[in-house]
Tab-separated table of C-alpha atoms and ligand atoms in Angstrom:
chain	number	residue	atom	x	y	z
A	1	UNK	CA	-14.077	29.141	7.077
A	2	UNK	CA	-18.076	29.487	7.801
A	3	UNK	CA	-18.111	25.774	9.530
A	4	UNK	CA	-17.051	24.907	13.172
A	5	UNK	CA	-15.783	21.610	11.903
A	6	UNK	CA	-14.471	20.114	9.126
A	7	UNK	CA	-16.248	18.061	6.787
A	8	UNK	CA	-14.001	15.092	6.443
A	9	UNK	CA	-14.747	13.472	2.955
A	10	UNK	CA	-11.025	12.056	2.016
A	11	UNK	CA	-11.876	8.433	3.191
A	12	UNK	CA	-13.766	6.516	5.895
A	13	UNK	CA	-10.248	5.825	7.731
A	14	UNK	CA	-11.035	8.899	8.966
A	15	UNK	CA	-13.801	7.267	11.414
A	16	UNK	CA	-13.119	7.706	14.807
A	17	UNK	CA	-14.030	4.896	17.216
A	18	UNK	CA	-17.506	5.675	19.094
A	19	UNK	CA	-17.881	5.887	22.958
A	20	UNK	CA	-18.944	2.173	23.326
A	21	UNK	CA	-15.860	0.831	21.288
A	22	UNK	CA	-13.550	2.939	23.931
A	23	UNK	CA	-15.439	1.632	26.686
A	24	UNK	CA	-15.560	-2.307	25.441
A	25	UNK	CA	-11.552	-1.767	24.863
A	26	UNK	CA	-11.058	-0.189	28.544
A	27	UNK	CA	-12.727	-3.531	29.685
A	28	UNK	CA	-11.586	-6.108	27.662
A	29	UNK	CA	-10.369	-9.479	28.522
A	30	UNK	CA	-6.938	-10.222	27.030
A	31	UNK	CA	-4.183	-12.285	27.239
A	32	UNK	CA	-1.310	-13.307	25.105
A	33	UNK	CA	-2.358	-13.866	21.830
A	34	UNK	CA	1.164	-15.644	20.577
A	35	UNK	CA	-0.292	-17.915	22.885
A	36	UNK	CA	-3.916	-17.824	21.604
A	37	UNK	CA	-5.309	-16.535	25.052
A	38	UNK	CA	-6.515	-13.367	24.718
A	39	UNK	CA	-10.323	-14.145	24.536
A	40	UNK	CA	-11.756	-11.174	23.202
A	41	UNK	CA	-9.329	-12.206	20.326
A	42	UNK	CA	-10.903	-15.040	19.591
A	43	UNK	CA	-14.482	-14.281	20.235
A	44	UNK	CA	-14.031	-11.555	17.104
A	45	UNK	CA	-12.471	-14.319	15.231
A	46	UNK	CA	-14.760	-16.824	15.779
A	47	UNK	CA	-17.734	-14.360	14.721
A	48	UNK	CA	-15.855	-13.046	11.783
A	49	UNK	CA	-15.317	-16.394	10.168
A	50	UNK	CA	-19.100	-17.345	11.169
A	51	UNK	CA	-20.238	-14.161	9.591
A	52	UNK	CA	-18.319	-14.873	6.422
A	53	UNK	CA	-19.412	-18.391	6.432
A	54	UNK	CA	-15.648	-20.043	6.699
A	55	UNK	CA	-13.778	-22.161	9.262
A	56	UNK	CA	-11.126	-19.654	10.858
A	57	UNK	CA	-10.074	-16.080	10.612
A	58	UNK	CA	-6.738	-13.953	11.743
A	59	UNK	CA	-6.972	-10.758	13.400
A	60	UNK	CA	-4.230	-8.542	11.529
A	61	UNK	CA	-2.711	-5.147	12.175
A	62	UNK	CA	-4.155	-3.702	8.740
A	63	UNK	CA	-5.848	-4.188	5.440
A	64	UNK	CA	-2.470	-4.073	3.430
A	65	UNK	CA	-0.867	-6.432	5.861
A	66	UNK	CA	-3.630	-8.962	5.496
A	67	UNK	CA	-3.246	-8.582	1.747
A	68	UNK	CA	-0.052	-9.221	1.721
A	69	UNK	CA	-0.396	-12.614	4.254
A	70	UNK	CA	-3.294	-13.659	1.940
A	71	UNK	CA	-1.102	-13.170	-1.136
A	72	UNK	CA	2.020	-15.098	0.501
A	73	UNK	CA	-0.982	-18.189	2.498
A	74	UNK	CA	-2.391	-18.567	-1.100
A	75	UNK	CA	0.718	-18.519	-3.334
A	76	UNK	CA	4.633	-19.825	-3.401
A	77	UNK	CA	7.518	-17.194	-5.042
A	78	UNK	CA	7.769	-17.086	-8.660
A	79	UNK	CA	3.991	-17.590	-9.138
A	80	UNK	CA	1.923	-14.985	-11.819
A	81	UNK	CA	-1.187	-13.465	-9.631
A	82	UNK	CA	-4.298	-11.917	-11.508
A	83	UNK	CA	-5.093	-8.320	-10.078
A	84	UNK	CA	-7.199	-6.141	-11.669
A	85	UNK	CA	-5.380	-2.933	-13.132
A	86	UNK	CA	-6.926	-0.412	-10.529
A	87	UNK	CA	-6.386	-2.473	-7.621
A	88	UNK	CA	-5.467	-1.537	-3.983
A	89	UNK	CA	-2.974	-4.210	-3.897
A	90	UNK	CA	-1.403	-2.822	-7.273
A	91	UNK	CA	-1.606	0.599	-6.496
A	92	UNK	CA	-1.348	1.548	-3.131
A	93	UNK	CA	0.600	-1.347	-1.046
A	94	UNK	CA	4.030	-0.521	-2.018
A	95	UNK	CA	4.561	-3.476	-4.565
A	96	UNK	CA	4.615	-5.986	-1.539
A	97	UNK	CA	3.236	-8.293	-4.345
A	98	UNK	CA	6.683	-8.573	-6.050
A	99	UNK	CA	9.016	-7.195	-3.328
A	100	UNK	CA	7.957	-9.248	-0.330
A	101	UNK	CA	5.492	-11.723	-1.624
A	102	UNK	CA	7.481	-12.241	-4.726
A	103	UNK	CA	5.026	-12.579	-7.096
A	104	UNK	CA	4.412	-11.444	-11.017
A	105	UNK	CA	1.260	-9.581	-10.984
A	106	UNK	CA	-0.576	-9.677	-14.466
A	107	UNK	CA	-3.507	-6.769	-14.378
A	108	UNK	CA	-6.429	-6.910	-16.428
A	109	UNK	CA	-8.887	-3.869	-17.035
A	110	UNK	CA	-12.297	-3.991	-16.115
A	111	UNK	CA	-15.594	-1.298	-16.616
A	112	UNK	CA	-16.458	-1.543	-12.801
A	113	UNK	CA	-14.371	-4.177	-11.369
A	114	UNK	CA	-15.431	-7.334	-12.024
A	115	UNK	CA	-13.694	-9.016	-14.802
A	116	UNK	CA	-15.091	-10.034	-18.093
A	117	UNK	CA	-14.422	-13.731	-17.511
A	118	UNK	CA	-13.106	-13.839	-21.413
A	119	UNK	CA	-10.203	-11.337	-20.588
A	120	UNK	CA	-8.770	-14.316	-17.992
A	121	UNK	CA	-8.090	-16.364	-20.853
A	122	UNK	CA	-5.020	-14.478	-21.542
A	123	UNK	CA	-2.818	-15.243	-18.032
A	124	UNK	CA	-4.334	-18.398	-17.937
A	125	UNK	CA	-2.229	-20.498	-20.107
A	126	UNK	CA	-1.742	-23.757	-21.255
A	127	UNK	CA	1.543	-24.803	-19.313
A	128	UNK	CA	4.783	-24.044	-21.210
A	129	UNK	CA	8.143	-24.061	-20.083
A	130	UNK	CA	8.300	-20.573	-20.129
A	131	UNK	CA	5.655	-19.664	-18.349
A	132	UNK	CA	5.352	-18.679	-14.707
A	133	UNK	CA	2.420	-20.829	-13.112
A	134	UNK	CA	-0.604	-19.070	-13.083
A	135	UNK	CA	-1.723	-19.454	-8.892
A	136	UNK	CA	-4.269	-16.750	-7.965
A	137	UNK	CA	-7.077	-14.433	-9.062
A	138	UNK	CA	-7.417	-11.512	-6.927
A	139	UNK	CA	-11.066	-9.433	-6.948
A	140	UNK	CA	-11.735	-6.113	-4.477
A	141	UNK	CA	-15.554	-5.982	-3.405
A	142	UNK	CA	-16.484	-2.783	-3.194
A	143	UNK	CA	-13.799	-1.712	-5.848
A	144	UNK	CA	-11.784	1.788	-4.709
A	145	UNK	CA	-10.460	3.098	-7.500
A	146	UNK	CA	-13.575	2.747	-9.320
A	147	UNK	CA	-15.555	4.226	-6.838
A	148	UNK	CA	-16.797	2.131	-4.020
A	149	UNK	CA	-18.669	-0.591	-6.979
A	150	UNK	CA	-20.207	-3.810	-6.410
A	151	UNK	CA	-19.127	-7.233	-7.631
A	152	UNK	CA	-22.373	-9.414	-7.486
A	153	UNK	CA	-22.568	-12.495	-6.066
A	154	UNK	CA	-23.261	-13.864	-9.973
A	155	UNK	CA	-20.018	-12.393	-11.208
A	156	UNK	CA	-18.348	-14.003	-8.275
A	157	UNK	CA	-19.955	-17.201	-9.205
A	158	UNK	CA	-18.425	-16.786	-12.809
A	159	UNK	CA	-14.807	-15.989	-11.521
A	160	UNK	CA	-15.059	-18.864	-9.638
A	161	UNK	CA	-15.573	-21.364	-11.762
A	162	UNK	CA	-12.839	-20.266	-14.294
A	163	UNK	CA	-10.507	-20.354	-11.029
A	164	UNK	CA	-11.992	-23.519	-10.404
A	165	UNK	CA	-11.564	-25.400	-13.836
A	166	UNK	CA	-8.395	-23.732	-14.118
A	167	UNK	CA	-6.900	-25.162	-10.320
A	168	UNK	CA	-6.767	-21.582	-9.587
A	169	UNK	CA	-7.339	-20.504	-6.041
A	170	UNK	CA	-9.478	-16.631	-5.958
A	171	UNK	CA	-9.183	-14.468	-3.128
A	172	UNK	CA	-11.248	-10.956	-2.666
A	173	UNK	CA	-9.565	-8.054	-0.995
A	174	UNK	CA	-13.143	-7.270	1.118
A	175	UNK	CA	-11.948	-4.279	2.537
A	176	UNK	CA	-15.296	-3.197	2.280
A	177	UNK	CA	-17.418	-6.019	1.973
A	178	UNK	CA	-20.144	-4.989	4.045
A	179	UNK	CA	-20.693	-1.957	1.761
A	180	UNK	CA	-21.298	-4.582	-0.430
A	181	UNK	CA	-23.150	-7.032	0.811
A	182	UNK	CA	-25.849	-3.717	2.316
A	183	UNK	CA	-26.218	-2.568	-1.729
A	184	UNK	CA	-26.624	-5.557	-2.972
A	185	UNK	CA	-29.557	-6.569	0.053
A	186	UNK	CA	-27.767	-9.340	0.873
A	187	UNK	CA	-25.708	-11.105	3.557
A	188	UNK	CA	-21.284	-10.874	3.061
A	189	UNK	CA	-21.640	-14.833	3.383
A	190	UNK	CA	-23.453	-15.308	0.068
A	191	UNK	CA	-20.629	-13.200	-1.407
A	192	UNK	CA	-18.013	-14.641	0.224
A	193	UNK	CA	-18.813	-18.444	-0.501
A	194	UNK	CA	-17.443	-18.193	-4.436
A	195	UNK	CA	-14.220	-16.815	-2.752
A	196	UNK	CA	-11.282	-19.291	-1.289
A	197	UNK	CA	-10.701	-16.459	1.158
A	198	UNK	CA	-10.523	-12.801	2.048
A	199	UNK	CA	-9.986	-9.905	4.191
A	200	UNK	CA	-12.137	-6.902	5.471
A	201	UNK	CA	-11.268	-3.859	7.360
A	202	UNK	CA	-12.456	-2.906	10.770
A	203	UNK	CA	-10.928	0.540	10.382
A	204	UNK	CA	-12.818	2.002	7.559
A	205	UNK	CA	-16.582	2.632	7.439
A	206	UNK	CA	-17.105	0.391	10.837
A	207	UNK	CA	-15.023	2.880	12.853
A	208	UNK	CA	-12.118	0.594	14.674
A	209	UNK	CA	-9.118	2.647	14.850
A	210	UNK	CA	-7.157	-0.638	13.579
A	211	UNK	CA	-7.471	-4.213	12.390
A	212	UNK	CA	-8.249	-6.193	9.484
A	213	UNK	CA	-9.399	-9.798	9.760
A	214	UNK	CA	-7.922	-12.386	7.048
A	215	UNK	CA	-10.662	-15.270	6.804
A	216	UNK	CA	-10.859	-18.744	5.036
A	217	UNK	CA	-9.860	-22.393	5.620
A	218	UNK	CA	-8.123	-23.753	9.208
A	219	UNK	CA	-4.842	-24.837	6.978
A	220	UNK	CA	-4.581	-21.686	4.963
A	221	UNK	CA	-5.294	-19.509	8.086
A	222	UNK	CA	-2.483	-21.198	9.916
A	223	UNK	CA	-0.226	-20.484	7.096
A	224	UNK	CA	-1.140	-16.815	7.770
A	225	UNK	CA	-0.547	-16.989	11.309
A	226	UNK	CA	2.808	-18.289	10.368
A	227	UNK	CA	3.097	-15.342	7.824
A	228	UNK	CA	1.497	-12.546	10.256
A	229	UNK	CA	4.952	-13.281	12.502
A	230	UNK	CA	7.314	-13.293	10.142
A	231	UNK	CA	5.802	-10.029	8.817
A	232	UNK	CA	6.090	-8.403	12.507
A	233	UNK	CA	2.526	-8.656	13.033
A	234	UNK	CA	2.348	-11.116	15.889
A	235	UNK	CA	0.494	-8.686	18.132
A	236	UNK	CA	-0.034	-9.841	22.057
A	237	UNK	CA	-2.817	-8.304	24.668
A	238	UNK	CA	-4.845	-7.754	21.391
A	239	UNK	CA	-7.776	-7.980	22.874
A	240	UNK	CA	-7.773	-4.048	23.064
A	241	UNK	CA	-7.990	-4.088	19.404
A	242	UNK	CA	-10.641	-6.890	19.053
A	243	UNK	CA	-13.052	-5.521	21.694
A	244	UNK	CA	-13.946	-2.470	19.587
A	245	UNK	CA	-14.333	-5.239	16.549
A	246	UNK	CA	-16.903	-7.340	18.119
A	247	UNK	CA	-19.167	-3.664	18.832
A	248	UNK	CA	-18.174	-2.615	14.705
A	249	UNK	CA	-19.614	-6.526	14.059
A	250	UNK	CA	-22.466	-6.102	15.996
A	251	UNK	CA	-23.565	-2.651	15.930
A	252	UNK	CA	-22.002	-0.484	12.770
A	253	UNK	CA	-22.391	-3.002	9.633
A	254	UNK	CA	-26.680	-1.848	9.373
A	255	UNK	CA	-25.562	1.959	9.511
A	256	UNK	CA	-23.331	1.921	6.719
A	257	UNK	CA	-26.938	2.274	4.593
A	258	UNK	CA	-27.291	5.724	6.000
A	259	UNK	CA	-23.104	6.302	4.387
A	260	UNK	CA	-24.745	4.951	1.098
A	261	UNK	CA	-27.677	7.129	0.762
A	262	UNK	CA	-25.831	10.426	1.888
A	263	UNK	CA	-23.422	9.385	-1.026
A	264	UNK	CA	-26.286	8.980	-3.543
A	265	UNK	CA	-27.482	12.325	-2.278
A	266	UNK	CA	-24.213	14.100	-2.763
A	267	UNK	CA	-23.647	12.409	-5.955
A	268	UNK	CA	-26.810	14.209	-7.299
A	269	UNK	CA	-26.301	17.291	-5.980
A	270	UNK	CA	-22.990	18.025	-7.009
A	271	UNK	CA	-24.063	16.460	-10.854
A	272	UNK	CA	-26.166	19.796	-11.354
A	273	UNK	CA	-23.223	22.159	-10.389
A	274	UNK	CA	-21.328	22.998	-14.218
A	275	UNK	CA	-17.573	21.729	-14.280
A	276	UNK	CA	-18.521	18.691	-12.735
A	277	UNK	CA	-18.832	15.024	-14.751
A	278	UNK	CA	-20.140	12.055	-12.402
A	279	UNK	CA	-21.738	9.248	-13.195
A	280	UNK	CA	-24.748	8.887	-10.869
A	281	UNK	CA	-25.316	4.907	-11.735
A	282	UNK	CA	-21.450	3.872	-10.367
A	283	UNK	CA	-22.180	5.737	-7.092
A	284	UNK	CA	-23.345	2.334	-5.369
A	285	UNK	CA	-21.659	2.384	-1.701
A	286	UNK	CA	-20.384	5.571	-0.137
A	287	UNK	CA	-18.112	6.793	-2.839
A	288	UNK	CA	-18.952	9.458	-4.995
A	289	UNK	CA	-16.135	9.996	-7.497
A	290	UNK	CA	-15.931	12.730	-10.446
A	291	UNK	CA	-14.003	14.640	-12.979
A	292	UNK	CA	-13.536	18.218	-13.130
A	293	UNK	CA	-13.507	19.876	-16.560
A	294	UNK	CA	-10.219	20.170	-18.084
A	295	UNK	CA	-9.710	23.870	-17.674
A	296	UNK	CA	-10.098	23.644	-14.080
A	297	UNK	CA	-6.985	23.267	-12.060
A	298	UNK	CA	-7.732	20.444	-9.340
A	299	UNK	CA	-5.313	21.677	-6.086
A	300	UNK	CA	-7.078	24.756	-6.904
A	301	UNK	CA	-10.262	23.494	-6.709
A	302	UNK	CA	-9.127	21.228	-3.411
A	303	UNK	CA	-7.520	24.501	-1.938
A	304	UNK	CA	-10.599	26.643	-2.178
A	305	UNK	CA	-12.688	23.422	-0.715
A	306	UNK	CA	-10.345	23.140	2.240
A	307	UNK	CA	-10.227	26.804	3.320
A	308	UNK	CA	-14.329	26.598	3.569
A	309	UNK	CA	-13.768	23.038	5.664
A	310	UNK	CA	-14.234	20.278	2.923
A	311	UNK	CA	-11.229	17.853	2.498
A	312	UNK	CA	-11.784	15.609	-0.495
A	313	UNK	CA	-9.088	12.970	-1.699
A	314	UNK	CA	-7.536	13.598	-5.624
A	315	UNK	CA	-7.401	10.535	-7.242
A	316	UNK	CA	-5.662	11.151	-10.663
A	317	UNK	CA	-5.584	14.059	-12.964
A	318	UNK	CA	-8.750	15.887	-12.327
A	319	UNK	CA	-10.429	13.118	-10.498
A	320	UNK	CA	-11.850	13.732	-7.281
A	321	UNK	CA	-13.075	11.469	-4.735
A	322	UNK	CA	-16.007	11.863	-1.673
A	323	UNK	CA	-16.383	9.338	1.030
A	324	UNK	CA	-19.204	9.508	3.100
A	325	UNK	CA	-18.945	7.683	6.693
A	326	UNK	CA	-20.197	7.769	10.453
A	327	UNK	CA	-19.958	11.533	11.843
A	328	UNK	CA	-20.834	12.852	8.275
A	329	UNK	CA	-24.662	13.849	8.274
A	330	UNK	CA	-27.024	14.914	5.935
A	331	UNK	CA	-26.353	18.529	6.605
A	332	UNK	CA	-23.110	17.930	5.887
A	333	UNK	CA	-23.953	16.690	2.841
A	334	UNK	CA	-26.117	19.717	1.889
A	335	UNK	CA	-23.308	22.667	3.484
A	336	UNK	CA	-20.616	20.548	1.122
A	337	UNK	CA	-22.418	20.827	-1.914
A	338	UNK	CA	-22.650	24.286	-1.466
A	339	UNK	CA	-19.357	24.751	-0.792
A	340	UNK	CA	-18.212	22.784	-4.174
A	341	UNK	CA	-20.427	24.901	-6.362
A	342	UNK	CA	-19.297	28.052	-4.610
A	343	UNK	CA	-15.904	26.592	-5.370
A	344	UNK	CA	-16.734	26.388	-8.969
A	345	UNK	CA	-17.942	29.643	-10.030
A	346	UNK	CA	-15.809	32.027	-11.709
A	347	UNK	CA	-14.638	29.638	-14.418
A	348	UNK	CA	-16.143	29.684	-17.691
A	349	UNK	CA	-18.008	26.591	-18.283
B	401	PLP	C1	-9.750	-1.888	-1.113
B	401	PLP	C2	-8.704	-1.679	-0.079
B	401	PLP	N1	-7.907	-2.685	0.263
B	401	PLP	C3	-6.957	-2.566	1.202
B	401	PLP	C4	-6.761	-1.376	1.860
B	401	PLP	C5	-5.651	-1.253	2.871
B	401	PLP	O1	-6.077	-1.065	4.170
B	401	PLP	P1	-5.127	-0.369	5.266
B	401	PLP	O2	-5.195	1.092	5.000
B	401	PLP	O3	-5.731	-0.788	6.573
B	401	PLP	O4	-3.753	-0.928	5.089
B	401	PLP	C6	-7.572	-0.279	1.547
B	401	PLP	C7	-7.393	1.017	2.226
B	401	PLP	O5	-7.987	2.014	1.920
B	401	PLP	C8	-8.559	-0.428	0.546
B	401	PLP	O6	-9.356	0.578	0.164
């Protein structure tokens, strides 16, 4: 390996909290938050729901446990959910959507994420006997599995009103909201507003080593308190959690820019290296997802990355995914793309 360290590009959950996170934790004020006294617990609450432009929020352990709440505060057992076919909660939250939350998911496909408001018609039907009751549309803002895209406040504002007309309630798994909200140069509030409510991760791109915050109305927020406890998630002197939250709210949303242009710059780079399909227009946030040509074995490829000090995440056959995040520079950038084409050669393509 030519590199003293490695260049992490698997995820931003990789993001290790920064010296004044550590320090606002060491000094935090906390109490018992069963109780609702830890102050530093509420303080991040109170600004999360202000920044998202809703009454309350819910400090939670993690982004799959605060979909799971959401899915349980929005819906009763029995109900049909909409989730778009790539989705995290589909894919990667262990079925909690049936298993816990007891729920019949129907997915629909989408080009980037955002739903073509005709392909709703389908699990929206008129009411039937035999029909499960349609409850809740579900939308991820920036989408993973399609690489980090953008849902625009205008396609919101279209799902919304078919939720709407329909007495449908829609909810947006925000993990990465502020991603969003920095490509689309505008504030997470204007995106947020066409949502009932949602959840966004401290722990990815804004470096908290845990927490997710669940945000929306005071009576469907106090269902998810009620939900959080049941689920084991009741946490108590969380203030230790929530002090390195207020810094990522204050000081690490503007940066993420800097995650989205190293992306961009990554993303063009590595489209000039032969063996290598990406398409530079979906590389909007600070994913940069491709396909290796079919004759190229992928753990091969990954192998021969890792031994030279680049970790990259394999999504499906022969698709690959970057992540660029806080502690990944430009040089970084340029030494990986390097080490990807060097990777590369040998084959004939
Ligand atoms: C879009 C999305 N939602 C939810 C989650 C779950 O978050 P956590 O890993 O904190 O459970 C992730 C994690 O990567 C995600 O990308």
């Amino acid at each position: 390996m030519r590199h003293s360290h490695i260049i992490d590009l698997r995820s931003d959950t990789v993001t290790l909290p920064t010296d004044e996170m550590l320090e606002a934790a060491r000094h935090a004020k906390m109490g018992d938050d069963y109780y609702c006294e830890d102050p530093t617990v509420n303080r991040l609450q109170e600004l999360a729901a202000q920044k998202m432009g809703k009454d309350a929020a819910l400090l939670v352990p993690s982004g799959t446990q605060a979909n799971l709440i959401s899915l349980m505060s929005n819906c009763n057992k029995g109900e049909l959910v909409i989730l778009e076919s790539e989705s995290h909660i589909y894919w990667y939250e262990v079925g909690g959507v049936s298993s816990v939350a007891g729920l019949l998911p129907w997915t629909i496909k989408s080009a980037k994420g955002a739903y073509d408001p005709d392909d709703l018609k389908a699990p929206i039907r008129p009411k039937n006997l035999s029909y499960p009751e349609p409850s809740l549309i579900c939308v991820e803002n920036t989408h993973n599995r399609h690489g980090g895209t953008v849902i625009t406040a205008d396609q919101l504002g279209q799902i919304s009103s078919i939720a709407k007309q329909n007495n449908l309630k829609l909810y947006m798994d925000g993990a990465r909201i502020f991603n969003a909200a920095i490509a689309l140069k505008t504030s997470p509030d204007k995106l947020t507003k066409h949502v009932d409510n949602m959840m966004f991760c401290l722990s990815k791109g804004l470096c908290c080593p845990v927490g997710s915050i669940i945000v929306g109305d005071k009576e469907f927020i106090g269902r998810a308190r009620k939900i959080r406890k049941l689920l084991g998630g009741q946490l108590r002197q969380a203030g230790i959690i929530a002090a390195p939250g207020i810094v990522a709210l204050e000081k690490m949303v503007d940066r993420l820019r800097i995650d989205h242009e190293n992306a961009k710059l990554l993303a063009q780079k590595i489209s000039k290296i032969k063996g290598i399909n990406i398409d530079i227009n979906s590389v909007q946030t600070n994913m940069a997802t491709f396909t290796l040509d079919s004759q190229i074995d992928d753990s091969v490829f990954l192998n021969k990355l890792k031994e030279q000090g680049v970790l990259a995440l394999p999504m499906s056959k022969n698709k690959i995914r970057l992540v660029t995040h806080y502690g990944i520079e430009r040089s970084d950038i340029e030494k990986a793309s390097v080490i990807i084409e060097e990777a590369l050669t040998g084959y004939d393509l």
